[in-house]
Coordinates of C-alpha atoms in Angstrom, one line a residue:
Chain O
X183 CA 84.8 23.6 -14.1
X184 CA 84.3 23.9 -10.6
X185 CA 81.0 23.8 -9.0
X186 CA 80.7 27.4 -8.3
X187 CA 80.9 28.1 -12.1
X188 CA 78.2 24.9 -12.6
X189 CA 75.9 26.8 -10.1
X190 CA 76.4 30.4 -12.4
X191 CA 75.4 28.8 -15.2
X192 CA 72.5 27.2 -13.9
X193 CA 71.0 30.5 -12.2
X194 CA 68.7 32.8 -14.4
X195 CA 69.4 35.6 -15.1
X196 CA 68.5 38.4 -12.6
X197 CA 67.4 41.9 -13.6
X198 CA 67.1 44.3 -10.7
X199 CA 63.4 44.9 -10.1
X200 CA 62.4 48.5 -8.8
X201 CA 60.8 47.5 -5.4
X202 CA 56.7 47.2 -4.3
X203 CA 56.3 50.4 -2.2
X204 CA 54.1 49.1 0.9
X205 CA 50.5 50.0 2.0
X206 CA 47.8 49.5 3.9
X207 CA 43.9 48.1 3.8
X208 CA 41.5 48.6 6.5
X209 CA 39.7 45.0 6.1
X210 CA 35.9 45.1 6.3
X211 CA 36.5 43.3 9.6
X212 CA 38.5 46.7 11.0
X213 CA 41.5 45.1 10.9
X214 CA 45.1 46.0 8.9
X215 CA 46.3 44.8 6.6
X216 CA 50.1 45.1 5.5
X217 CA 50.6 44.6 2.4
X218 CA 54.4 44.4 0.9
X219 CA 57.1 43.0 -1.0
X220 CA 58.6 39.3 0.9
X221 CA 62.4 39.1 1.2
X222 CA 64.5 36.5 0.2
X223 CA 64.7 35.4 4.2
X224 CA 61.0 35.5 4.8
X225 CA 60.8 32.3 2.1
X226 CA 61.1 29.7 4.8
X227 CA 58.3 31.4 6.8
X228 CA 56.5 31.2 3.3
X229 CA 56.6 27.8 2.6
X230 CA 55.6 27.3 5.9
X231 CA 52.8 28.7 5.3
X232 CA 51.5 27.6 2.0
X233 CA 53.2 24.0 3.2
X234 CA 49.4 22.6 5.0
X235 CA 47.6 23.1 2.3
X236 CA 49.1 21.4 -0.1
X237 CA 46.9 18.7 1.2
X238 CA 43.7 20.4 0.6
X239 CA 41.4 19.7 -2.3
X240 CA 39.1 21.8 -1.5
X241 CA 38.5 24.6 -4.2
X242 CA 41.9 23.8 -5.6
X243 CA 44.3 24.5 -2.5
X244 CA 45.8 21.4 -3.1
X245 CA 47.3 22.4 -6.8
X246 CA 47.7 26.5 -5.6
X247 CA 49.6 25.6 -2.8
X248 CA 52.1 22.8 -4.8
X249 CA 52.6 24.6 -7.5
X250 CA 53.4 27.9 -5.1
X251 CA 56.0 26.2 -2.7
X252 CA 57.8 25.2 -6.2
X253 CA 57.5 28.5 -6.8
X254 CA 59.0 30.4 -3.7
X255 CA 62.1 27.2 -3.6
X256 CA 62.7 28.1 -7.3
X257 CA 63.3 31.0 -5.9
X258 CA 64.7 30.4 -2.8
X259 CA 66.9 28.5 -4.7
X260 CA 67.9 30.2 -7.6
X261 CA 66.1 28.5 -10.5
X262 CA 62.8 30.8 -11.1
X263 CA 64.2 34.3 -13.0
X264 CA 62.9 37.8 -11.8
X265 CA 60.2 36.1 -9.2
X266 CA 58.4 38.7 -6.7
X267 CA 56.2 37.6 -3.6
X268 CA 53.8 39.8 -2.0
X269 CA 52.7 39.0 1.4
X270 CA 49.4 40.2 3.2
X271 CA 50.0 40.2 6.5
X272 CA 47.4 41.0 9.7
X273 CA 49.5 41.8 12.7
X274 CA 52.6 40.5 11.2
X275 CA 51.1 36.9 10.6
X276 CA 50.3 35.8 6.8
X277 CA 47.1 36.2 5.6
X278 CA 47.7 35.4 2.1
X279 CA 50.4 35.1 0.1
X280 CA 50.8 36.1 -4.4
X281 CA 53.9 35.2 -6.2
X282 CA 54.4 36.8 -9.8
X283 CA 57.2 36.9 -12.3
X284 CA 58.7 39.7 -14.6
X285 CA 59.4 38.0 -18.1
X286 CA 60.5 41.3 -19.7
X287 CA 59.9 44.8 -19.9
X288 CA 56.4 44.2 -21.7
X289 CA 55.5 41.4 -19.7
X290 CA 54.4 40.0 -17.0
X291 CA 53.6 36.8 -16.1
X292 CA 50.9 36.2 -12.9
X293 CA 51.8 32.9 -10.8
X294 CA 50.0 32.3 -7.9
X295 CA 47.6 33.7 -5.6
X296 CA 46.6 32.3 -2.3
X297 CA 44.2 32.9 0.1
X298 CA 44.4 32.4 3.6
X299 CA 42.3 33.9 5.8
X300 CA 39.1 33.7 3.6
X301 CA 35.8 36.1 3.6
X302 CA 37.2 39.8 3.7
X303 CA 38.5 39.5 -0.4
X304 CA 42.1 39.2 1.3
X305 CA 43.1 37.4 -2.1
X306 CA 41.6 40.0 -4.5
X307 CA 43.3 42.6 -2.5
X308 CA 46.4 41.1 -3.0
X309 CA 46.0 39.7 -7.2
X310 CA 45.0 43.6 -7.2
X311 CA 48.2 44.5 -5.9
X312 CA 50.4 42.0 -8.2
X313 CA 48.8 43.4 -10.9
X314 CA 49.4 47.1 -9.4
X315 CA 53.5 45.9 -9.1
X316 CA 53.5 44.7 -12.7
X317 CA 52.0 47.4 -14.6
X318 CA 52.4 50.9 -12.2
X319 CA 55.8 50.3 -10.7
X320 CA 57.5 47.3 -13.1
X321 CA 56.3 49.4 -16.2
X322 CA 55.5 46.3 -18.1
X323 CA 52.5 46.8 -20.8
X324 CA 50.6 43.4 -19.5
X325 CA 50.2 40.7 -17.0
X326 CA 49.6 37.3 -18.4
X327 CA 47.3 35.2 -16.0
X328 CA 45.5 31.7 -15.6
X329 CA 43.0 30.1 -13.4
X330 CA 42.9 27.1 -11.8
X331 CA 40.0 27.5 -9.8
X332 CA 36.4 28.7 -10.6
X333 CA 36.5 31.0 -7.8
X334 CA 40.0 32.3 -9.7
X335 CA 38.2 32.0 -12.9
X336 CA 35.1 34.7 -11.7
X337 CA 37.5 36.7 -9.9
X338 CA 40.3 37.6 -12.6
X339 CA 38.8 36.7 -15.7
X340 CA 34.9 37.8 -15.6
X341 CA 35.6 40.6 -13.2
X342 CA 38.7 42.1 -14.3
X343 CA 37.1 41.2 -18.0
X344 CA 40.6 40.1 -18.7
X345 CA 40.8 39.6 -22.8
X346 CA 40.8 36.2 -23.8
X347 CA 44.1 35.0 -25.9
X348 CA 43.6 31.3 -26.0
X349 CA 42.8 31.8 -30.1
X350 CA 46.4 32.7 -30.4
X351 CA 47.8 29.4 -28.8
X352 CA 50.8 28.7 -28.4
X353 CA 51.9 32.1 -29.7
X354 CA 50.5 33.5 -26.4
X355 CA 50.9 30.4 -23.6
X356 CA 51.2 31.0 -20.0
X357 CA 54.4 29.5 -18.3
X358 CA 51.7 27.6 -15.9
X359 CA 50.7 25.2 -18.5
X360 CA 48.1 24.5 -21.4
X361 CA 45.1 26.3 -19.2
X362 CA 43.8 29.0 -21.8
X363 CA 45.9 32.2 -21.3
X364 CA 43.9 35.6 -20.8
X365 CA 46.0 39.6 -20.2
X366 CA 45.8 41.7 -18.7
X367 CA 46.3 44.7 -20.9
X368 CA 47.6 48.0 -19.7
X369 CA 44.1 49.7 -21.0
X370 CA 42.5 47.1 -18.9
X371 CA 44.0 47.9 -16.0
X372 CA 43.4 51.9 -16.2
X373 CA 39.7 51.0 -16.8
X374 CA 39.6 49.2 -13.3
X375 CA 41.9 50.1 -11.0
X376 CA 39.8 52.7 -9.2
X377 CA 37.3 50.2 -8.1
X378 CA 39.7 47.2 -7.8
X379 CA 43.1 48.2 -6.2
X380 CA 43.1 50.2 -2.8
X381 CA 46.0 50.9 0.2
X382 CA 46.8 53.8 1.4
X383 CA 50.5 54.8 1.3
X384 CA 52.7 55.7 2.8
X385 CA 52.2 52.6 5.5
X386 CA 52.8 54.3 9.3
X387 CA 55.6 53.1 11.0
X388 CA 53.7 51.7 13.2
X389 CA 52.0 49.8 10.6
X390 CA 55.3 48.5 9.0
X391 CA 56.6 47.7 12.5
X392 CA 53.6 45.0 12.8
X393 CA 54.4 43.4 9.8
X394 CA 58.3 43.7 10.0
X395 CA 58.0 40.2 11.5
X396 CA 56.2 37.7 9.5
X397 CA 54.3 34.7 11.5
X398 CA 53.1 31.8 10.3
X399 CA 49.5 30.9 11.0
X400 CA 48.5 29.2 14.0
X401 CA 45.6 28.5 12.0
X402 CA 43.7 28.1 9.0
X403 CA 40.0 27.7 8.4
X404 CA 40.6 25.5 5.1
X405 CA 41.7 22.8 7.8
X406 CA 39.6 21.9 10.7
X407 CA 41.7 21.2 13.8
X408 CA 45.1 22.5 12.6
X409 CA 48.0 21.9 14.5
X410 CA 51.7 23.1 13.6
Chain U
X213 CA -12.5 28.1 19.1
X214 CA -9.1 26.8 16.9
X215 CA -6.8 25.0 19.2
X216 CA -3.6 26.6 20.5
X217 CA -0.2 26.0 18.7
X218 CA 3.3 26.1 20.5
X219 CA 6.4 25.8 19.6
X220 CA 8.3 22.8 21.6
X221 CA 11.2 22.0 19.4
X222 CA 13.7 23.9 17.8
X223 CA 16.8 22.7 15.2
X224 CA 19.1 24.5 13.3
X225 CA 22.6 23.9 11.1
X226 CA 25.1 26.0 10.8
X227 CA 24.4 28.1 7.9
X228 CA 27.5 28.0 5.5
X229 CA 28.4 25.8 2.4
X230 CA 27.4 22.3 2.9
X231 CA 27.6 22.0 -1.0
X232 CA 29.0 18.3 0.3
X233 CA 26.3 16.9 2.0
X234 CA 22.8 16.1 0.5
X235 CA 19.9 18.2 0.8
X236 CA 17.5 15.5 3.2
X237 CA 20.6 15.0 5.3
X238 CA 21.1 18.6 6.1
X239 CA 17.6 18.7 6.6
X240 CA 17.3 15.4 8.9
X241 CA 20.5 16.9 10.7
X242 CA 17.9 20.0 12.1
X243 CA 15.0 18.1 12.1
X244 CA 16.8 15.8 14.4
X245 CA 17.8 18.7 16.4
X246 CA 14.8 20.1 16.9
X247 CA 13.2 16.4 18.2
X248 CA 16.2 16.2 20.8
X249 CA 15.7 19.6 21.8
X250 CA 11.8 18.4 22.2
X251 CA 12.7 15.3 23.8
X252 CA 10.8 13.1 21.1
X253 CA 13.0 12.3 18.5
X254 CA 12.3 8.4 19.9
X255 CA 8.6 9.2 19.0
X256 CA 9.1 10.3 15.7
X257 CA 6.8 8.3 13.9
X258 CA 3.7 9.3 16.1
X259 CA 4.2 13.1 14.6
X260 CA 0.9 13.5 12.9
X261 CA 2.1 15.7 9.9
X262 CA 5.8 17.0 8.2
X263 CA 5.9 20.1 6.2
X264 CA 9.2 20.4 4.1
X265 CA 9.8 24.1 3.2
X266 CA 12.1 24.4 -0.2
X267 CA 12.4 26.9 -3.1
X268 CA 14.5 25.0 -6.0
X269 CA 15.5 21.6 -5.2
X270 CA 15.4 20.7 -8.3
X271 CA 17.5 23.2 -10.1
X272 CA 20.3 23.9 -7.2
X273 CA 20.6 20.6 -6.6
X274 CA 18.4 17.9 -9.5
X275 CA 16.6 16.7 -6.8
X276 CA 12.9 16.1 -6.5
X277 CA 10.5 14.8 -3.6
X278 CA 12.6 16.1 -1.1
X279 CA 9.9 15.9 1.9
X280 CA 10.0 11.6 1.1
X281 CA 13.6 11.5 0.9
X282 CA 13.8 13.3 4.5
X283 CA 11.3 11.5 5.9
X284 CA 13.2 8.5 5.1
X285 CA 16.3 9.7 6.0
X286 CA 14.5 10.0 9.7
X287 CA 13.3 6.4 9.5
X288 CA 9.7 8.2 9.7
X289 CA 7.5 6.3 7.4
X290 CA 4.1 6.2 7.1
X291 CA 4.1 9.7 8.4
X292 CA 2.6 12.0 6.3
X293 CA 5.1 14.7 4.5
X294 CA 4.2 17.2 1.8
X295 CA 6.1 20.3 0.5
X296 CA 5.6 23.5 0.9
X297 CA 7.3 26.2 -1.9
X298 CA 6.4 29.8 -2.0
X299 CA 9.7 31.4 -3.0
X300 CA 12.2 32.7 -0.3
X301 CA 8.9 32.7 1.7
X302 CA 8.5 29.0 1.8
X303 CA 10.2 28.3 5.2
X304 CA 7.5 30.5 6.6
X305 CA 4.6 29.2 5.0
X306 CA 5.4 26.4 5.9
X307 CA 4.7 27.3 9.6
X308 CA 1.4 28.8 8.7
X309 CA 0.8 25.7 7.0
X310 CA 1.8 23.8 9.7
X311 CA -0.1 25.6 12.3
X312 CA -3.2 25.6 10.3
X313 CA -3.2 21.7 10.3
X314 CA -2.6 21.6 14.3
X315 CA -5.8 24.7 14.5
X316 CA -8.3 23.0 12.4
X317 CA -7.8 19.6 14.4
X318 CA -6.0 17.4 11.6
X319 CA -2.4 17.4 13.5
X320 CA -1.4 17.1 16.8
X321 CA 1.8 17.4 16.3
X322 CA 3.4 18.4 13.5
X323 CA 7.1 18.5 12.3
X324 CA 8.1 21.6 9.9
X325 CA 11.5 21.6 8.1
X326 CA 12.9 24.1 6.1
X327 CA 16.1 23.7 4.0
X328 CA 18.0 24.6 0.4
X329 CA 21.7 23.7 -0.8
X330 CA 22.4 27.1 -3.0
X331 CA 26.0 26.3 -3.1
X332 CA 26.1 23.3 -5.1
X333 CA 25.8 25.7 -8.2
X334 CA 27.9 29.0 -8.7
X335 CA 27.1 32.4 -7.4
X336 CA 25.3 33.6 -11.2
X337 CA 23.8 30.7 -11.6
X338 CA 22.3 30.7 -8.0
X339 CA 21.6 34.1 -9.0
X340 CA 19.7 33.1 -11.9
X341 CA 18.0 30.7 -10.2
X342 CA 16.5 32.7 -7.4
X343 CA 15.6 35.5 -10.2
X344 CA 13.0 32.4 -11.5
X345 CA 10.4 33.5 -9.4
X346 CA 10.2 36.9 -10.9
X347 CA 7.7 37.7 -14.2
X348 CA 8.9 35.4 -16.5
X349 CA 7.7 38.2 -19.9
X350 CA 8.3 41.1 -18.0
X351 CA 11.6 40.6 -15.2
X352 CA 13.4 37.6 -15.6
X353 CA 13.3 37.6 -19.6
X354 CA 14.9 41.0 -19.3
X355 CA 17.4 40.4 -17.0
X356 CA 16.4 41.2 -13.9
X357 CA 17.6 39.6 -10.4
X358 CA 16.8 40.3 -6.8
X359 CA 19.7 42.3 -6.5
X360 CA 19.0 44.5 -9.4
X361 CA 15.8 45.1 -7.7
X362 CA 17.1 45.4 -4.4
X363 CA 19.2 48.1 -6.2
X364 CA 16.5 50.2 -7.9
X365 CA 14.2 49.5 -4.8
X366 CA 17.2 51.4 -2.6
X367 CA 17.9 53.7 -5.1
X368 CA 13.9 54.8 -4.7
X369 CA 14.3 54.8 -1.7
X370 CA 17.1 57.0 -0.9
X371 CA 16.0 59.6 -3.1
X372 CA 12.6 59.4 -1.5
X373 CA 13.4 60.2 1.9
X374 CA 17.2 60.9 1.9
X375 CA 19.0 57.5 2.8
X376 CA 22.4 57.4 2.2
X377 CA 25.3 54.1 2.1
X378 CA 26.6 55.1 5.2
X379 CA 23.0 54.4 6.4
X380 CA 23.2 50.9 5.0
X381 CA 26.2 50.2 6.1
X382 CA 25.1 50.9 9.3
X383 CA 22.9 48.1 9.5
X384 CA 25.6 45.8 8.2
X385 CA 27.5 46.7 11.0
X386 CA 24.8 45.7 13.6
X387 CA 23.2 42.5 12.2
X388 CA 27.4 41.6 11.7
X389 CA 27.8 42.5 15.7
X390 CA 24.6 40.1 16.6
X391 CA 25.6 37.5 13.7
X392 CA 29.4 37.2 15.3
X393 CA 27.7 36.0 18.4
X394 CA 25.8 33.5 16.6
X395 CA 26.8 29.8 16.1
X396 CA 24.5 29.2 13.5
X397 CA 25.1 32.2 11.6
X398 CA 27.3 32.1 7.8
X399 CA 29.5 34.6 8.4
X400 CA 30.3 34.6 12.1
X401 CA 32.5 38.2 11.7
X402 CA 32.2 41.9 12.7
X403 CA 32.7 44.5 10.2
X404 CA 33.4 48.2 11.7
X405 CA 31.7 51.4 9.9
X406 CA 35.1 52.5 9.0
X407 CA 36.1 49.6 7.0
X408 CA 33.1 49.5 4.8
X409 CA 31.8 53.0 5.0
X410 CA 34.0 55.9 6.1
X411 CA 37.4 54.5 5.2
X412 CA 39.3 55.2 2.3
X413 CA 39.6 51.8 1.4
X414 CA 35.7 51.1 1.9
X415 CA 34.8 51.6 -1.8
X416 CA 36.9 48.8 -2.9
X417 CA 36.4 46.4 0.4
X418 CA 33.2 46.8 0.4
X419 CA 32.2 46.9 -3.5
X420 CA 29.1 47.8 -5.6
X421 CA 26.9 44.7 -6.3
X422 CA 24.3 46.5 -7.4
X423 CA 24.8 49.9 -7.3
X424 CA 23.8 51.0 -4.6
X425 CA 23.8 48.4 -3.1
X426 CA 27.0 47.3 -2.0
X427 CA 28.9 43.8 -0.6
X428 CA 27.8 44.4 2.6
X429 CA 24.4 45.1 1.5
X430 CA 23.3 42.0 0.3
X431 CA 23.5 38.7 1.7
X432 CA 25.3 35.9 1.7
X433 CA 24.7 32.7 -0.7
X434 CA 24.1 29.9 1.9
X435 CA 23.3 26.6 2.5
X436 CA 21.9 25.0 5.7
X437 CA 18.4 24.2 7.3
X438 CA 16.2 24.6 10.2
X439 CA 13.6 22.7 12.1
X440 CA 10.4 23.3 14.4
X441 CA 8.0 20.9 16.2
X442 CA 4.6 22.4 16.8
X443 CA 1.9 21.2 18.8
X444 CA -1.3 21.8 19.8
X445 CA -1.0 23.3 23.6
X446 CA -4.4 21.8 24.7
X447 CA -4.2 18.5 23.7
X448 CA -3.1 16.1 26.3
X449 CA -0.3 15.2 24.1
X450 CA 1.3 18.2 25.1
X451 CA 2.9 17.2 28.1
X452 CA 5.2 15.0 26.8
X453 CA 8.0 17.0 25.4
X454 CA 11.1 18.7 27.3
X455 CA 10.3 21.8 26.2
X456 CA 7.1 24.7 27.8
X457 CA 5.9 25.7 24.3
X458 CA 6.3 29.4 23.2
X459 CA 2.9 30.3 21.7
X460 CA 2.5 30.9 18.3
X461 CA 0.7 34.2 18.7
X462 CA 0.2 35.0 15.3
X463 CA 0.7 33.8 11.8
X464 CA -0.5 34.9 8.4
X465 CA 0.6 36.0 5.0
X466 CA -0.8 38.1 1.9
X467 CA 0.3 38.3 -1.7
X468 CA 1.1 41.8 -3.6
X469 CA 1.6 41.6 -7.7
X470 CA 3.4 39.8 -9.2
X471 CA 5.0 42.4 -11.2
X472 CA 6.7 44.8 -9.6
X473 CA 5.5 47.4 -12.0
X474 CA 2.4 46.7 -11.5
X475 CA 2.3 48.5 -8.2
X476 CA 0.9 52.1 -7.9
X477 CA 4.3 52.7 -5.8
X478 CA 6.9 50.3 -5.6
X479 CA 8.0 51.6 -2.1
X480 CA 5.0 50.5 -0.5
X481 CA 5.4 46.6 0.2
X482 CA 1.2 45.8 0.6
X483 CA 1.7 42.1 1.1
X484 CA 4.4 43.1 4.4
X485 CA 2.0 45.8 5.6
X486 CA -1.3 43.3 5.1
X487 CA 0.4 40.2 6.7
X488 CA 1.6 42.2 9.6
X489 CA -1.4 43.6 10.4
X490 CA -3.1 39.9 10.5
X491 CA -0.5 38.6 12.8
X492 CA -1.0 41.5 14.8
X493 CA -5.2 41.2 14.6
X494 CA -4.8 37.4 15.7
X495 CA -2.5 38.0 18.3
X496 CA -4.6 41.1 19.7
X497 CA -1.1 42.8 19.6
X498 CA -0.1 46.1 18.0
X499 CA 3.7 47.2 17.5
X500 CA 4.2 48.2 20.2
X501 CA 3.6 45.1 22.5
X502 CA 6.4 43.5 20.0
X503 CA 10.0 43.3 22.2
X504 CA 12.0 42.6 18.6
X505 CA 12.0 41.6 15.3
X506 CA 13.3 38.9 12.5
X507 CA 13.0 40.7 9.8
X508 CA 14.1 39.5 6.0
X509 CA 17.0 41.5 5.1
X510 CA 18.3 39.8 1.9
X511 CA 19.0 43.8 1.1
X512 CA 19.6 45.4 4.3
X513 CA 17.1 47.8 2.6
X514 CA 14.5 45.5 3.3
X515 CA 14.9 45.6 6.9
X516 CA 14.5 49.0 6.9
X517 CA 11.6 49.0 4.7
X518 CA 9.8 46.2 6.3
X519 CA 10.4 47.6 9.9
X520 CA 8.1 50.4 9.0
X521 CA 5.2 48.8 7.0
X522 CA 5.2 46.9 10.2
X523 CA 4.6 49.6 12.0
X524 CA 7.8 50.1 14.2
X525 CA 8.9 53.3 12.5
X526 CA 7.5 55.7 10.5
X527 CA 7.6 55.3 6.8
X528 CA 10.9 56.7 5.8
X529 CA 12.3 57.3 9.5
X530 CA 14.0 53.7 10.2
X531 CA 17.2 54.6 8.9
X532 CA 17.3 57.8 12.0
X533 CA 16.7 54.8 14.7
X534 CA 19.6 53.0 13.3
X535 CA 21.7 55.7 13.6
X536 CA 20.7 56.0 16.8
X537 CA 21.2 52.4 17.6
X538 CA 17.7 51.7 18.4
X539 CA 17.9 48.6 16.8
X540 CA 20.4 47.1 18.1
X541 CA 20.9 44.5 20.9
X542 CA 20.5 46.8 23.5
X543 CA 18.7 49.6 21.7
X544 CA 14.9 49.9 22.5
X545 CA 13.8 47.7 19.4
X546 CA 16.3 45.5 18.8
X547 CA 15.9 43.5 15.0
X548 CA 17.7 40.5 13.6
X549 CA 18.8 39.9 16.7
X550 CA 20.5 36.4 14.6
X551 CA 22.5 38.3 12.3
X552 CA 19.8 38.5 9.9
X553 CA 19.9 37.0 6.7
X554 CA 22.9 39.6 6.5
X555 CA 25.0 37.9 8.3
X556 CA 23.4 34.2 9.1
X557 CA 22.9 33.7 6.0
X558 CA 20.0 32.9 3.6
X559 CA 19.4 29.3 2.1
X560 CA 16.1 30.3 0.6
X561 CA 13.6 27.2 1.7
X562 CA 15.3 27.6 5.3
X563 CA 15.0 31.3 6.1
X564 CA 11.7 31.5 7.2
X565 CA 12.2 28.5 10.0
X566 CA 15.4 29.8 10.6
X567 CA 13.2 32.9 11.7
X568 CA 11.1 31.8 13.9
X569 CA 14.0 29.0 16.1
X570 CA 15.2 32.8 16.6
X571 CA 11.7 34.1 18.2
X572 CA 11.9 30.8 20.4
X573 CA 15.9 30.8 21.2
X574 CA 15.2 34.8 22.6
X575 CA 12.2 33.6 23.8
X576 CA 13.2 31.0 25.8
X577 CA 16.4 32.9 27.2
X578 CA 19.0 30.5 25.1
X579 CA 20.6 33.4 22.5
X580 CA 24.3 33.7 23.0
X581 CA 25.8 35.8 25.5
X582 CA 26.0 39.6 24.3
X583 CA 23.0 38.9 21.9
X584 CA 20.3 37.6 24.6
X585 CA 17.4 40.9 24.5
X586 CA 16.4 41.4 27.6
X587 CA 13.2 39.7 29.2
X588 CA 11.1 39.8 25.6
X589 CA 7.5 38.7 25.7
X590 CA 6.8 38.6 21.8
X591 CA 9.1 38.1 18.8
X592 CA 7.9 39.0 15.3
X593 CA 9.1 37.5 12.0
X594 CA 8.5 38.8 8.6
X595 CA 9.2 36.4 5.2
X596 CA 9.5 38.2 2.0
X597 CA 8.8 36.1 -1.2
X598 CA 9.6 37.2 -4.6
X599 CA 9.6 41.1 -4.6
X600 CA 7.1 41.4 -2.0
X601 CA 4.6 39.6 -3.5
X602 CA 4.1 37.0 -1.4
X603 CA 4.8 37.2 2.6
X604 CA 4.3 35.6 5.7
X605 CA 4.3 36.7 9.2
X606 CA 4.6 35.3 12.6
X607 CA 4.2 36.3 15.9
X608 CA 5.4 34.1 19.0
X609 CA 4.6 34.9 22.5
X610 CA 6.2 33.9 26.3
X611 CA 3.3 33.1 28.1

């Protein structure tokens, strides 16, 4: 078997996902954050952004960063099916990243949410954008979600009042492992969308241009005296 | 005649998340800072008395006897040390009791340290622990919390006086402008009125906490400590300090009904008004003499309501002054020059001491560029315990 034939066997089948329309959110600081889909050619910048946080145990940044790194790398090397990543960028600098996967027409698999610039609810905005993509754009009926940190549990499971499906284990089992699986259904999303999800569309040309080239952060509040 | 009491040393940690540290260590940091400021660290065993302000280390940190712990951390035995607890007004109560110890002649040099580590527990638990200061039967057991009270108080005020949510946001923008320049503040970041009130995304960016209070109407949960070294200005010992004293011109406290529902008008903060009147009388001053104020804005509505009770503005009119920018650092009467609890943070046991540290910094002219009040003569602080049931006020003077 030719090598390229073998590679073809290793690669997962891909579905062309409907693109996520970019939007702009004015953060409390007055800064404008563009939320848009990351492109395949930008994965290197995302990997470079996430990598330093693998060594930060506080608030479980280490496990989230390590797993997100592998998800992004898996996407880059064609080992994950139907993955997407959304980025929040302020003047092009990456402020946060979310990763997720389209499993079927009915189910989305939320992977990770990484906030780099803290204190402005960037993670909350990006998580909401991810749910928006799953249900409103890709048309899925529900998104399966787990939390690896207490902050995540509070932000998603409690604030969204997600449906606890742990009693259906292993029939409903998130692919990240045995952590109890919670679900955002379309009904729940409809109930919380207006208070959780925001952003102005269409994003202006100027705003889109500001985020056209993604830039790795030069400082991390999680890593004092960070130098790249 | 009672001795005059002055402040010769101030100390402060950066408020924020210190949950990985021991409370006594955090307090010792602030105390050391104050003693170094006064040039008195080496002589610390000559201090006559230490008062430690803390609200709930037993619940937040599973730790009691923090006054004893602090003394040992500081290698200060056998200096006497006691704990003062008055809810979130513990700090100013400790300042008052420190003042009384000197004024009574029992002590010449008193160290007051306030501290709290709140972030060892999660946000819900912190809210619950703070709520234990409410009346057990009629409030706490009914599920009331401080943000809940803040929300109801704000709603009443809005209906009576026409305050809007945008007015609350204006207070937050002003306080964050100050806090962004304060090296000790928890949230050293500005916010804009467009982002938190006017813009299309404001409802989500500045989400409700306890309607009509939003995230930017509410203080963060913070860790931290602050310290003051008080001295008898009429004692020969007053000459041995590195810094000229800032005089405590007035200090007083007052109480109101523990249950808010027992008040004739819940919008009247009687304990604030009475504590303020007593402090004014002791200082021989009135509201017009005060140059700036640090007011207990655990919820920004309290900055407005307290400023009215103290006579800085007419009742129901303070938000109109905010609209005109009068309470900004360059305004007619700056309020919460430190950023207030909203931006600087609110480690409950530390807050009252921290407010007085800010009075001293301003009166010495030591505030950072951009948040120094121009030529202040008198500063006033109000530290609010419970939902206004035990309040302490302090007036400091630059003589």
